[in-house]
PDB file of C-alpha atoms in Angstrom:
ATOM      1  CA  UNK A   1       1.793  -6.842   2.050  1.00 88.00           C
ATOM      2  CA  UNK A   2       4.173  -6.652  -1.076  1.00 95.00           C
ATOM      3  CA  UNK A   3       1.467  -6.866  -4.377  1.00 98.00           C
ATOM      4  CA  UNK A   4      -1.941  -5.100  -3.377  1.00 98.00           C
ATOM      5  CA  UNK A   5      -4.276  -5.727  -6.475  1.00 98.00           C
ATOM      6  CA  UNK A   6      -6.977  -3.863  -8.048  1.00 98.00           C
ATOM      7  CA  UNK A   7      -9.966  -5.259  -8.929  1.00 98.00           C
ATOM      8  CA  UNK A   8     -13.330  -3.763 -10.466  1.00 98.00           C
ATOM      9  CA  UNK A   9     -15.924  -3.654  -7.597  1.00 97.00           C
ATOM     10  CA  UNK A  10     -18.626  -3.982 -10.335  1.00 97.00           C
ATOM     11  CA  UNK A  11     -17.534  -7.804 -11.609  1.00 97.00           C
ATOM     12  CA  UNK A  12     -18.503 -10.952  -9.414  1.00 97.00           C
ATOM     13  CA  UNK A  13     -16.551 -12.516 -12.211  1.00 97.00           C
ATOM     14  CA  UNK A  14     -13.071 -10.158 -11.491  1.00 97.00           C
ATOM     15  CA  UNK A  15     -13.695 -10.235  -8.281  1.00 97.00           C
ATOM     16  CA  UNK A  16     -14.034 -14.047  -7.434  1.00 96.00           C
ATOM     17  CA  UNK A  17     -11.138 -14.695 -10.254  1.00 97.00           C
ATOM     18  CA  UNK A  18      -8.989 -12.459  -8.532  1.00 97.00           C
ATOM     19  CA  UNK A  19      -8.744 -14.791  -5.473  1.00 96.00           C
ATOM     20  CA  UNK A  20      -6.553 -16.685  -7.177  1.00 95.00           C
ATOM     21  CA  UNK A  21      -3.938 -14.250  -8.293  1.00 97.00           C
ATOM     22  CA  UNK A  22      -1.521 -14.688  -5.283  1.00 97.00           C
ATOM     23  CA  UNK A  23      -2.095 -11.238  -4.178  1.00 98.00           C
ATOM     24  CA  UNK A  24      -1.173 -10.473  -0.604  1.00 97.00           C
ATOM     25  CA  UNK A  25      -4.111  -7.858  -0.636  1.00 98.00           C
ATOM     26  CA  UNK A  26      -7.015  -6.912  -2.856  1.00 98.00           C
ATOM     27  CA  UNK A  27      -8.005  -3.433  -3.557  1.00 98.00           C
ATOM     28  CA  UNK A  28     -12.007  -3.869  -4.527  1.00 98.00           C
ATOM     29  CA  UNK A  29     -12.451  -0.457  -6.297  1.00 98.00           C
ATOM     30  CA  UNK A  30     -15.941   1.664  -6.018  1.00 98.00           C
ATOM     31  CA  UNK A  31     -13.831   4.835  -7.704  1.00 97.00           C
ATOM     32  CA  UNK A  32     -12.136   5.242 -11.129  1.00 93.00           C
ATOM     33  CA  UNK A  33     -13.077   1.384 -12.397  1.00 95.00           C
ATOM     34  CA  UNK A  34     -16.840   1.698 -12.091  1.00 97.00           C
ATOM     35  CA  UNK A  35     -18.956   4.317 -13.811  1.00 96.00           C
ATOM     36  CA  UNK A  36     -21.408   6.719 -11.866  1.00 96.00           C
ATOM     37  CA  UNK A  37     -24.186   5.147 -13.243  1.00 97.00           C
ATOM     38  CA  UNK A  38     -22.786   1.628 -11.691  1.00 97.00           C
ATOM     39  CA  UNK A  39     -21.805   2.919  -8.389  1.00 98.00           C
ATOM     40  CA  UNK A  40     -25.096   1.608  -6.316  1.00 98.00           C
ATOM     41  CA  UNK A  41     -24.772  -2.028  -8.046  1.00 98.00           C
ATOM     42  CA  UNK A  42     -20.964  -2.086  -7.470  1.00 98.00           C
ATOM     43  CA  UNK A  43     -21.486  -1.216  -3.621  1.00 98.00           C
ATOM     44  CA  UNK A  44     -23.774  -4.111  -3.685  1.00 98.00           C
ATOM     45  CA  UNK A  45     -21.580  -6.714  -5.599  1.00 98.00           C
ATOM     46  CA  UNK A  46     -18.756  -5.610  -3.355  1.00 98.00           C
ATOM     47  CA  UNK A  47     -20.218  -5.936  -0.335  1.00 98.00           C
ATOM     48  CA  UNK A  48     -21.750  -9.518  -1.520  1.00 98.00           C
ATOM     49  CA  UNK A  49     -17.863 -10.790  -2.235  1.00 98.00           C
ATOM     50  CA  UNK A  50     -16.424  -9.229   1.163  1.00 98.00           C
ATOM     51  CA  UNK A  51     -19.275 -11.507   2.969  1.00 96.00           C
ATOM     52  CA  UNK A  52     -18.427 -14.375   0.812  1.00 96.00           C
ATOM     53  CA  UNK A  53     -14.785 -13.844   0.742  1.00 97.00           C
ATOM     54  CA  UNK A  54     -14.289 -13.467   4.486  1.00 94.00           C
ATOM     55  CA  UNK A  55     -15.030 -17.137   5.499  1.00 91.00           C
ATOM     56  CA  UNK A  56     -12.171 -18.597   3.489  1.00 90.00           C
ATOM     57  CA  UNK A  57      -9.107 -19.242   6.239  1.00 86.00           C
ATOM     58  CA  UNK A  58      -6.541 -18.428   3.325  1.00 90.00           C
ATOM     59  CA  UNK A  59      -7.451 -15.413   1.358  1.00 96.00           C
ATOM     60  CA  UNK A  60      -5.658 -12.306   0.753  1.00 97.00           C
ATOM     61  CA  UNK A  61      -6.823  -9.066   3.121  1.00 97.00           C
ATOM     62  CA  UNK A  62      -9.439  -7.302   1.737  1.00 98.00           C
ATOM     63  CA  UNK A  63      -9.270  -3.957   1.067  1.00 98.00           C
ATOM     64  CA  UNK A  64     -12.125  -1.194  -0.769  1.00 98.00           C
ATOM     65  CA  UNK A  65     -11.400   2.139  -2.457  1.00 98.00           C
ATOM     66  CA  UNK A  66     -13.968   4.267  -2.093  1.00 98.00           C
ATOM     67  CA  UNK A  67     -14.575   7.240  -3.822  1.00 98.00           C
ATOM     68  CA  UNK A  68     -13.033  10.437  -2.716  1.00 98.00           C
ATOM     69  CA  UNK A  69     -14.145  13.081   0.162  1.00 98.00           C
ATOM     70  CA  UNK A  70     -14.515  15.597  -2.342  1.00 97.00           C
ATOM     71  CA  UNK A  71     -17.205  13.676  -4.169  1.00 97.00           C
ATOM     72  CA  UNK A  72     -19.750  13.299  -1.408  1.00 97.00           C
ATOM     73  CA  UNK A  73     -19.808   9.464  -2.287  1.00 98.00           C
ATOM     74  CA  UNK A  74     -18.106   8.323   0.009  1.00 98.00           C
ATOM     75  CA  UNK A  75     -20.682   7.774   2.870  1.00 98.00           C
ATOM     76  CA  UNK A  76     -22.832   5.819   0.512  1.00 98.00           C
ATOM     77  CA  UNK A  77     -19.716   3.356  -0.164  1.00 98.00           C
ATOM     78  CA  UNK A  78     -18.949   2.945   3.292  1.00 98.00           C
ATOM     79  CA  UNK A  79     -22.801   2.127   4.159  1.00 98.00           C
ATOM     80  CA  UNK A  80     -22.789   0.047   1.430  1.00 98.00           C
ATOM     81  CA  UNK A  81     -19.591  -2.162   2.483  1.00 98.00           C
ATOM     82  CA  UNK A  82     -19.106  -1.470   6.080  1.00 98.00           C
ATOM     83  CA  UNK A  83     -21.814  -4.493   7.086  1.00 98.00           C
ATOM     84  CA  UNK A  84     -19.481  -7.128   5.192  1.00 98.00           C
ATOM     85  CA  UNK A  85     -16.325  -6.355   7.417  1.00 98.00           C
ATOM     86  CA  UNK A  86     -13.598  -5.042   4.871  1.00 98.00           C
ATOM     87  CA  UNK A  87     -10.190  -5.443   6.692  1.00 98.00           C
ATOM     88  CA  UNK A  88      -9.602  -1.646   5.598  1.00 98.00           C
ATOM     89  CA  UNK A  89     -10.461   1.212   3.125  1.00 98.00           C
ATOM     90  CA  UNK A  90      -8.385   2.947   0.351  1.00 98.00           C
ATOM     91  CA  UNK A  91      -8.567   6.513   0.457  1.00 98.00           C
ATOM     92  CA  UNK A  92      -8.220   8.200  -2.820  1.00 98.00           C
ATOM     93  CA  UNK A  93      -7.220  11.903  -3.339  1.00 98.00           C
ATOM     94  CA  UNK A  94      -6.307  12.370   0.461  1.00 98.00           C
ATOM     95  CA  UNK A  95      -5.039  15.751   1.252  1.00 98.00           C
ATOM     96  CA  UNK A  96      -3.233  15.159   4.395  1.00 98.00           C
ATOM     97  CA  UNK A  97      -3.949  13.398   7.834  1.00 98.00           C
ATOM     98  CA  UNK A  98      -6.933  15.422   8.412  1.00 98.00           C
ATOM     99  CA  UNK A  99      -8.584  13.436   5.699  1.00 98.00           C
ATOM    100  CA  UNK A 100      -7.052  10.277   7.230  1.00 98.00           C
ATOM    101  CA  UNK A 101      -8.607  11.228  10.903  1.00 98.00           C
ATOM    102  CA  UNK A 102     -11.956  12.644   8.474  1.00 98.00           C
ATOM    103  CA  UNK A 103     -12.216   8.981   7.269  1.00 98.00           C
ATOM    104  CA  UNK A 104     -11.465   7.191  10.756  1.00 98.00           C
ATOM    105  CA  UNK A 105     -13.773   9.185  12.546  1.00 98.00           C
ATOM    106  CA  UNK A 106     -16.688   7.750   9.422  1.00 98.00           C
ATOM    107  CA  UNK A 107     -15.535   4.251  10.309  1.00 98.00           C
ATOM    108  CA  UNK A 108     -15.216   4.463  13.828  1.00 98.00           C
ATOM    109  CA  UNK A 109     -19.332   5.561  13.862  1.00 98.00           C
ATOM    110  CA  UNK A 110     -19.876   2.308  10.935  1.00 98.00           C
ATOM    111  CA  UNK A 111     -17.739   0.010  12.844  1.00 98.00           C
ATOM    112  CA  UNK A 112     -20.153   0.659  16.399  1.00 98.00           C
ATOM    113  CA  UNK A 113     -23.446   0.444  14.074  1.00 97.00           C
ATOM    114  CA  UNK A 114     -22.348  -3.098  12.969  1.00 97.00           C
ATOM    115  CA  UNK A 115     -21.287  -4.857  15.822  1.00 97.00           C
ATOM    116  CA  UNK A 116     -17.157  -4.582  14.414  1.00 97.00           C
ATOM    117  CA  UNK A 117     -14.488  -4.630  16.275  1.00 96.00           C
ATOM    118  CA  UNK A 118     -13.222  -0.403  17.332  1.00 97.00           C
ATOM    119  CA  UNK A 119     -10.301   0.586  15.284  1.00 97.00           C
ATOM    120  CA  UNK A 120     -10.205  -2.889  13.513  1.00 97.00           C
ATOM    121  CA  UNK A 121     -11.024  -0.961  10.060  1.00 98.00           C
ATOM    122  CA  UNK A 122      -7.069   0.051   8.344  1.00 98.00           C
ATOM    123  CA  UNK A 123      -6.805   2.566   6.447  1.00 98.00           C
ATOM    124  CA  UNK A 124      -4.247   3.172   3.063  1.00 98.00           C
ATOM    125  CA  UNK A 125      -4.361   6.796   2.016  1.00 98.00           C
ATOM    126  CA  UNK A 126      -2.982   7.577  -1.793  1.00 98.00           C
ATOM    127  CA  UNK A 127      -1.572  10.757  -0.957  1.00 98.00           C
ATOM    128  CA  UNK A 128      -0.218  12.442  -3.665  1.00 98.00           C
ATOM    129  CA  UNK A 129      -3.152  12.821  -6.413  1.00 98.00           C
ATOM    130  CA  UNK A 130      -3.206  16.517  -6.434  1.00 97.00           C
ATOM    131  CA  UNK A 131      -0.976  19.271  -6.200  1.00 97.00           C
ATOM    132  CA  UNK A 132      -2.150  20.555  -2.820  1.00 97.00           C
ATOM    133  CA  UNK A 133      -1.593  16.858  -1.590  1.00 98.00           C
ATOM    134  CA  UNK A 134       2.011  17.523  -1.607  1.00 98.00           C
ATOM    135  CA  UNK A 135       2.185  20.242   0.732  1.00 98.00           C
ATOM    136  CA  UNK A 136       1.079  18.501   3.716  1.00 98.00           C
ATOM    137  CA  UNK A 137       2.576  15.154   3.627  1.00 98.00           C
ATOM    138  CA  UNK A 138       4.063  15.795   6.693  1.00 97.00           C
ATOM    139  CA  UNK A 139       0.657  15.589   8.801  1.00 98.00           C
ATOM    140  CA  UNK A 140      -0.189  12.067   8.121  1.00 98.00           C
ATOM    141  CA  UNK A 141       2.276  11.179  11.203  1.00 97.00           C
ATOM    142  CA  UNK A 142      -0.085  10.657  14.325  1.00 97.00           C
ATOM    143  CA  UNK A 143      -2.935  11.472  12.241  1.00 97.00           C
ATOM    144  CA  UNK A 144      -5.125   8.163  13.165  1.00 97.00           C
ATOM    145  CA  UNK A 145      -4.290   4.975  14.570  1.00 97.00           C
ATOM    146  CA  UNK A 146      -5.869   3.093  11.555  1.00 98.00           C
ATOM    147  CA  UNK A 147      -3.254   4.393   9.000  1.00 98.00           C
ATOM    148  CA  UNK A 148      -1.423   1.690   8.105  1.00 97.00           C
ATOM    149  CA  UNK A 149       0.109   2.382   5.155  1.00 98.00           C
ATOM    150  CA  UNK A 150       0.687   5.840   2.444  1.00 98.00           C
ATOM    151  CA  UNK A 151       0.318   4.901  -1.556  1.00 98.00           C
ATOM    152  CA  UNK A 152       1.232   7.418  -3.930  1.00 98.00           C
ATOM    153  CA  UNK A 153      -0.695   8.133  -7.464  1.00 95.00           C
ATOM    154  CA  UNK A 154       0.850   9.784 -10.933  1.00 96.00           C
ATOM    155  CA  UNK A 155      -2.179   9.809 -13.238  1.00 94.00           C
ATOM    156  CA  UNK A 156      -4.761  12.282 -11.037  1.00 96.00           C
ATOM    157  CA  UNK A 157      -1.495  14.343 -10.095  1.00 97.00           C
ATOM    158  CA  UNK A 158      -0.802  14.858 -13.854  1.00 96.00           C
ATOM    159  CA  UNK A 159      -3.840  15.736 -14.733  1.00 95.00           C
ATOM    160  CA  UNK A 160      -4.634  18.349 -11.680  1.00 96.00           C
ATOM    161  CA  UNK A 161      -1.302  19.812 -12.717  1.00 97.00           C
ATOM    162  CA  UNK A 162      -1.637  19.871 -16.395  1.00 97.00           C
ATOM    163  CA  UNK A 163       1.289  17.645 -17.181  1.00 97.00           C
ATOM    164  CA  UNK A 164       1.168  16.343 -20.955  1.00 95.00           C
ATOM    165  CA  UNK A 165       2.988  13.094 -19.536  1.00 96.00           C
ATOM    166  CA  UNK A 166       4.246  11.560 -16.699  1.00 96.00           C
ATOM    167  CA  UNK A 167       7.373   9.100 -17.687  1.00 96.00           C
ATOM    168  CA  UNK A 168       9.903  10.113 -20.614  1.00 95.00           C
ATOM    169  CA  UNK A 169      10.458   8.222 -23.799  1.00 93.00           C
ATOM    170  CA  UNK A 170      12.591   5.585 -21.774  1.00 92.00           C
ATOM    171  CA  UNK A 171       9.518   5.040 -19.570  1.00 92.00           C
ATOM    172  CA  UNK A 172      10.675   6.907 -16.379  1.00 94.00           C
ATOM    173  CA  UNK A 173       8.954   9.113 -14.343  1.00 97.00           C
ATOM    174  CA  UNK A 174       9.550  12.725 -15.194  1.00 97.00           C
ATOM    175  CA  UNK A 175      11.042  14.832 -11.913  1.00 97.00           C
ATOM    176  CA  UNK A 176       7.686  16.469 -10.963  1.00 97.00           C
ATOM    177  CA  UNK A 177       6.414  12.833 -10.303  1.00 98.00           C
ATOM    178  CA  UNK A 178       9.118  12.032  -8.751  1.00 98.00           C
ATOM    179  CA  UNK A 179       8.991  14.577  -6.086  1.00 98.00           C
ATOM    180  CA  UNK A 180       6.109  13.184  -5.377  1.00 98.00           C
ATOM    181  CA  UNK A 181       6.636   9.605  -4.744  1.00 98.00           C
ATOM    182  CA  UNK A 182      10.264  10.973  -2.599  1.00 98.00           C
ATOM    183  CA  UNK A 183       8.315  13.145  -0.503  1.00 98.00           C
ATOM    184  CA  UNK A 184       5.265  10.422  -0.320  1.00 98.00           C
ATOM    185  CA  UNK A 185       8.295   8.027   0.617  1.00 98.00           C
ATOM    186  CA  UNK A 186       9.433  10.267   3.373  1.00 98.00           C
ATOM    187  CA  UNK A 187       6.032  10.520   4.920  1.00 98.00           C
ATOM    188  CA  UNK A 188       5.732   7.040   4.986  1.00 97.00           C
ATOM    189  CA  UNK A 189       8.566   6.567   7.038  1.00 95.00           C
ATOM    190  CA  UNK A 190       7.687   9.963   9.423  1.00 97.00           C
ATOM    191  CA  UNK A 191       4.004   7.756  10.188  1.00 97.00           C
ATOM    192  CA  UNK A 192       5.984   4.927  10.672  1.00 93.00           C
ATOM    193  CA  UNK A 193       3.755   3.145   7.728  1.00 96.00           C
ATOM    194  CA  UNK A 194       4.298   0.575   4.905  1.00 95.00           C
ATOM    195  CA  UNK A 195       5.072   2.796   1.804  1.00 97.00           C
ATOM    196  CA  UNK A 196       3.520   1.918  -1.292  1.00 98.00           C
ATOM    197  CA  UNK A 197       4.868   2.291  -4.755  1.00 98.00           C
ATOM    198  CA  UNK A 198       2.155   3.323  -7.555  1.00 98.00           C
ATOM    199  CA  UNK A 199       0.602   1.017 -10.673  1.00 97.00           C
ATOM    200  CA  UNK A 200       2.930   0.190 -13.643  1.00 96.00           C
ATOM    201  CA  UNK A 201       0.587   0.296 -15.804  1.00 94.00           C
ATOM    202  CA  UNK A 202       2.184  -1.046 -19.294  1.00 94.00           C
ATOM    203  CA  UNK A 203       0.705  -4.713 -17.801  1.00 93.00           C
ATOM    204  CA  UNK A 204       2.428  -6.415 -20.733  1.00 94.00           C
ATOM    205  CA  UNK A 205       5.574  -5.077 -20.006  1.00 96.00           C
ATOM    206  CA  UNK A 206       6.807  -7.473 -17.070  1.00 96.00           C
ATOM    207  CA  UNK A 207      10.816  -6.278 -17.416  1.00 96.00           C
ATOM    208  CA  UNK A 208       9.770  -2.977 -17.004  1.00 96.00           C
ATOM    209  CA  UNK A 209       7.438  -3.569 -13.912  1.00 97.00           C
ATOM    210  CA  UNK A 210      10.340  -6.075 -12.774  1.00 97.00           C
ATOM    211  CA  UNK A 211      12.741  -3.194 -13.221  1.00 96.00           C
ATOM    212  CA  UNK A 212      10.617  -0.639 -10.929  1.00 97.00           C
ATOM    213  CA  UNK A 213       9.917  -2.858  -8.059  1.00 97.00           C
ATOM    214  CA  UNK A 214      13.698  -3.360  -8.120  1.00 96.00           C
ATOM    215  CA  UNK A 215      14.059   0.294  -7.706  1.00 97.00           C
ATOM    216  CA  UNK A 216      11.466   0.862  -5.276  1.00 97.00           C
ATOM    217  CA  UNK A 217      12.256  -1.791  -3.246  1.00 94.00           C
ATOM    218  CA  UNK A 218      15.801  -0.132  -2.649  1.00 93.00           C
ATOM    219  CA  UNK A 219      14.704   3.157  -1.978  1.00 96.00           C
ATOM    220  CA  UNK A 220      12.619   1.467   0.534  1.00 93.00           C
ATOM    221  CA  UNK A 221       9.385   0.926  -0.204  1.00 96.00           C
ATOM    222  CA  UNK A 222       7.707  -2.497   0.825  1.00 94.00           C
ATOM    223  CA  UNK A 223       4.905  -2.861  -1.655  1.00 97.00           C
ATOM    224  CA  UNK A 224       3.641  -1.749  -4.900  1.00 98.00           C
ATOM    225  CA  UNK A 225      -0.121  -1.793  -6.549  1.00 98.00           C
ATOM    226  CA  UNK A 226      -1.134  -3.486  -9.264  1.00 98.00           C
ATOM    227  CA  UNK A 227      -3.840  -3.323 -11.861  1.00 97.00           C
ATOM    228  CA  UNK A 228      -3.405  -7.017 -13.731  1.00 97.00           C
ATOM    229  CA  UNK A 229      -3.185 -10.314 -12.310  1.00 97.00           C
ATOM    230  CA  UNK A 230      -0.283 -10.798 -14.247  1.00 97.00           C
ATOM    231  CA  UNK A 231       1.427  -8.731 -12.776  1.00 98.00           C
ATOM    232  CA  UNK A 232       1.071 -10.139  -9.347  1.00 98.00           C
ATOM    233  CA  UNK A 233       4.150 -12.418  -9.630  1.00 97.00           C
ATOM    234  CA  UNK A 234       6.856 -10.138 -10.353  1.00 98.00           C
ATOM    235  CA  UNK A 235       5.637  -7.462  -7.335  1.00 98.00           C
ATOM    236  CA  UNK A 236       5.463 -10.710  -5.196  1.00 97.00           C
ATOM    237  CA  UNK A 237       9.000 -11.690  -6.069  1.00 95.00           C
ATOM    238  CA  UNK A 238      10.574  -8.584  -6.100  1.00 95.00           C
ATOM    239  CA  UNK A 239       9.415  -7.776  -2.673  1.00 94.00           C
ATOM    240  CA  UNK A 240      10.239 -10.901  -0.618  1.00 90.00           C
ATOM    241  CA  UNK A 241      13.494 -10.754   0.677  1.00 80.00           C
ATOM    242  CA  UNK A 242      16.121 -13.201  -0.445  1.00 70.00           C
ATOM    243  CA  UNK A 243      17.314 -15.867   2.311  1.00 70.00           C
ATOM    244  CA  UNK A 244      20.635 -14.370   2.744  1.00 74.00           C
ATOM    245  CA  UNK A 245      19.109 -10.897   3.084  1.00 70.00           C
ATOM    246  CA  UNK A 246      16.833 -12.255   6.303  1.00 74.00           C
ATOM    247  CA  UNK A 247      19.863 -14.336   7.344  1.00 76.00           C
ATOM    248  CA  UNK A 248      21.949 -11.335   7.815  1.00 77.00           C
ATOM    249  CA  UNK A 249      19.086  -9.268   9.644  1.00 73.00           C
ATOM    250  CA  UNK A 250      18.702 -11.598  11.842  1.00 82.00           C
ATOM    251  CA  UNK A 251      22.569 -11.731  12.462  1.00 78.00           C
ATOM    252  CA  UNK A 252      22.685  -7.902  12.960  1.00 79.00           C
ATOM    253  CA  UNK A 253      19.980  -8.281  15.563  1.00 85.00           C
ATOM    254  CA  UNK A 254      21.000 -10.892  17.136  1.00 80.00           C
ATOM    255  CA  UNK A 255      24.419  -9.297  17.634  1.00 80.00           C
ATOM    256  CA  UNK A 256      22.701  -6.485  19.258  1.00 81.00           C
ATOM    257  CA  UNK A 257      20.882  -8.562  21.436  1.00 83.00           C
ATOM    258  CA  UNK A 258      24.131 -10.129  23.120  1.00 83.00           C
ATOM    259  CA  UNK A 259      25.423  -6.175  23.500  1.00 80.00           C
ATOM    260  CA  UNK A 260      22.998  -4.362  24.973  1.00 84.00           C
ATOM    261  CA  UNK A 261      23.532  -0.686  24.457  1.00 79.00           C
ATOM    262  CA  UNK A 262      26.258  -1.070  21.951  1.00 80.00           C
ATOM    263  CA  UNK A 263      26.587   1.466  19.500  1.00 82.00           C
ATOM    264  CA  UNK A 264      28.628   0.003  17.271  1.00 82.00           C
ATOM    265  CA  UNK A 265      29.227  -4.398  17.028  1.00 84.00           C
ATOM    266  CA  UNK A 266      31.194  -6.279  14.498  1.00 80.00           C
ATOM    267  CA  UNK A 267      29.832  -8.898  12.503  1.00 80.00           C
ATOM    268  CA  UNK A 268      31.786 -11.356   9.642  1.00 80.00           C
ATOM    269  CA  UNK A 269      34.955  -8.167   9.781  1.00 77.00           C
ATOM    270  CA  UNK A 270      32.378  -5.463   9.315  1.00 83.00           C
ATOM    271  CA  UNK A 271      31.581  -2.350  11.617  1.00 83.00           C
ATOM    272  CA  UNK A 272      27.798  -2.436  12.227  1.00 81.00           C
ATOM    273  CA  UNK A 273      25.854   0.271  13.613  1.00 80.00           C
ATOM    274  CA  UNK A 274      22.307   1.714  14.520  1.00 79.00           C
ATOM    275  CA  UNK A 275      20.977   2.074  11.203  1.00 74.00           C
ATOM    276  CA  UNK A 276      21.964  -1.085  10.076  1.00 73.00           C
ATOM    277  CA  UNK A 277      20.082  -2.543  12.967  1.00 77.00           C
ATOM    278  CA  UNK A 278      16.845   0.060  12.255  1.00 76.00           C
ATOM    279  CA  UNK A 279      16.664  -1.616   8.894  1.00 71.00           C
ATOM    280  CA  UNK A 280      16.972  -4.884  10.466  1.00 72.00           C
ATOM    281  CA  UNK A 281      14.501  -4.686  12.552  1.00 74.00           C
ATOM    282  CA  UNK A 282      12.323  -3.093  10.162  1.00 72.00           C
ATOM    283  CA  UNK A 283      12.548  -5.745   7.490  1.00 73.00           C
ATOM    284  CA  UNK A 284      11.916  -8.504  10.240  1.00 72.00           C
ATOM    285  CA  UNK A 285       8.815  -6.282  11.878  1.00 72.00           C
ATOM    286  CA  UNK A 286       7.577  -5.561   8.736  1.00 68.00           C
ATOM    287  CA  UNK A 287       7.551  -9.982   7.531  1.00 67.00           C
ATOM    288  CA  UNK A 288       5.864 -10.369  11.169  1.00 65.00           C
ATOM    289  CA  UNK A 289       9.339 -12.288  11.909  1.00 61.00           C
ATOM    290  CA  UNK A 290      10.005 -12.963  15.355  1.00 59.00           C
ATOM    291  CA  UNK A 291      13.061 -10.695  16.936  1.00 54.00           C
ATOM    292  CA  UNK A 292      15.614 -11.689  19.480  1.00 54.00           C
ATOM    293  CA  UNK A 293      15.041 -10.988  23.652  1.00 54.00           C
ATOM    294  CA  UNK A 294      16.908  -7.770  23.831  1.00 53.00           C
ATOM    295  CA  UNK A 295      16.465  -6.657  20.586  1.00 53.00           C
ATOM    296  CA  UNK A 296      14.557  -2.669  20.576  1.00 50.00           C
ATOM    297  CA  UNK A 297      11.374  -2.259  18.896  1.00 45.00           C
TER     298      UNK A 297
END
């Protein structure tokens, strides 16, 4: 997944529109896009798409964010979606991998009730919306076989810490929000999951969004959310990986292949070692790219 899109769980309009944005995943939100009031209808409208949604061979993966632990909603989402087969949930507000396991356990018990397949359910945690968040990244790793991938958030974090703003008057992130998407970043990578970079959310403002996938992309995140359709394009571009970039992993890997428990090989005059062939093997595991016999993970 490289663009994962947000879409109001409340519109059958957004919702079937959004099928043709290009996404490679579709976040169908219950939380901070529908109002309390809406929450019941939006369970049903979601749940009516996921059915509808599922039967088409080429759609993106469906994904729903439900509303938060803390809010004692989120049994009533998952009741209310579980029945239409999402491919996965979004966790908001996770504090840690005992909210992951919290969650997996709930969908483990849903996924037996309606016939689904055990463990088939992912889950994508946002795990940096509050300040206690960040103090037990670390325990996501091994926390539950459905993680599959760590987002981090900047507008709940700024608010639970009382932060006037979080990006400067050039538009970047200010260094408490930064700690947060490093250390998310480094979590990511400890639960061997697909890190996630936040929302850009001046949608109008494509060199700027253009200019942060960039950036995220080489500090090593693989995907980033999105709240426009618009927006879809540039995440999608920013994140495939250029010809020559797959050419060349596959060359590293391959020239591990043919010297099996080399430490170092040389390739086109260049020393190569280990961590060039991790992030080989990582870019190709993480396109579902096949890998040479011999070749480690």
């Amino acid at each position: 997944m490289r663009s994962l899109l947000f879409v109001p769980g409340d519109s059958a309009r957004k919702l079937e529109k959004s099928l043709q944005a290009g996404a490679d995943a579709l976040i169908l939100d219950l939380e901070d896009s529908v109002a309390l009031s809406e929450k019941a209808a939006a369970r049903r409208t979601t749940a009516a798409f996921l059915s509808e949604a599922r039967r088409a061979a080429d759609r993106p993966r469906l994904y729903v964010r439900v509303n938060a632990l803390s809010t004692g909603l989120t049994d009533a989402d998952l009741d209310g979606v579980m029945p239409s087969a999402p491919d996965g949930i979004m966790l908001p507000k996770a504090v840690g991998g005992k909210d992951a396991a919290h969650l997996g356990a709930k969908l483990a018990v849903r996924e037996a009730e309606c016939g689904l397949e055990d463990g088939g359910t992912r889950i994508i945690a946002i795990a940096t919306e509050t300040a206690s968040s960040l103090f037990v990244l670390g325990s996501f790793e091994g926390a539950s076989r459905r993680l599959s991938g760590l987002a981090w958030g900047a507008e709940d974090l700024s608010a639970d810490i009382g932060a006037e703003a979080n990006r400067d008057a050039e538009g970047l992130f200010t260094e408490p929000f930064r700690l947060a998407r490093n250390l998310m970043l480094f979590a990511a990578a400890a639960a061997e999951v697909d890190a996630i970079d936040t929302v850009f959310t001046n949608f109008r403002d494509h060199e700027g969004l253009a200019r942060e996938c960039r950036e995220a992309r080489r500090d090593g995140f693989g995907a980033k959310l999105a709240i426009h359709p618009a927006q879809v394009p540039v995440i999608n571009e920013a994140f495939t990986p250029s010809a020559e970039a797959l050419a060349r992993a596959r060359a590293i890997v391959e020239a591990f292949a043919r010297n099996p428990g080399a430490g170092v090989v040389g390739l086109d005059g260049e020393m190569i070692d280990q961590p060039h062939l991790k992030r080989s093997e990582r870019l190709l595991r993480r396109l579902g790219l096949p890998r040479p016999s011999g070749a480690s993970s």
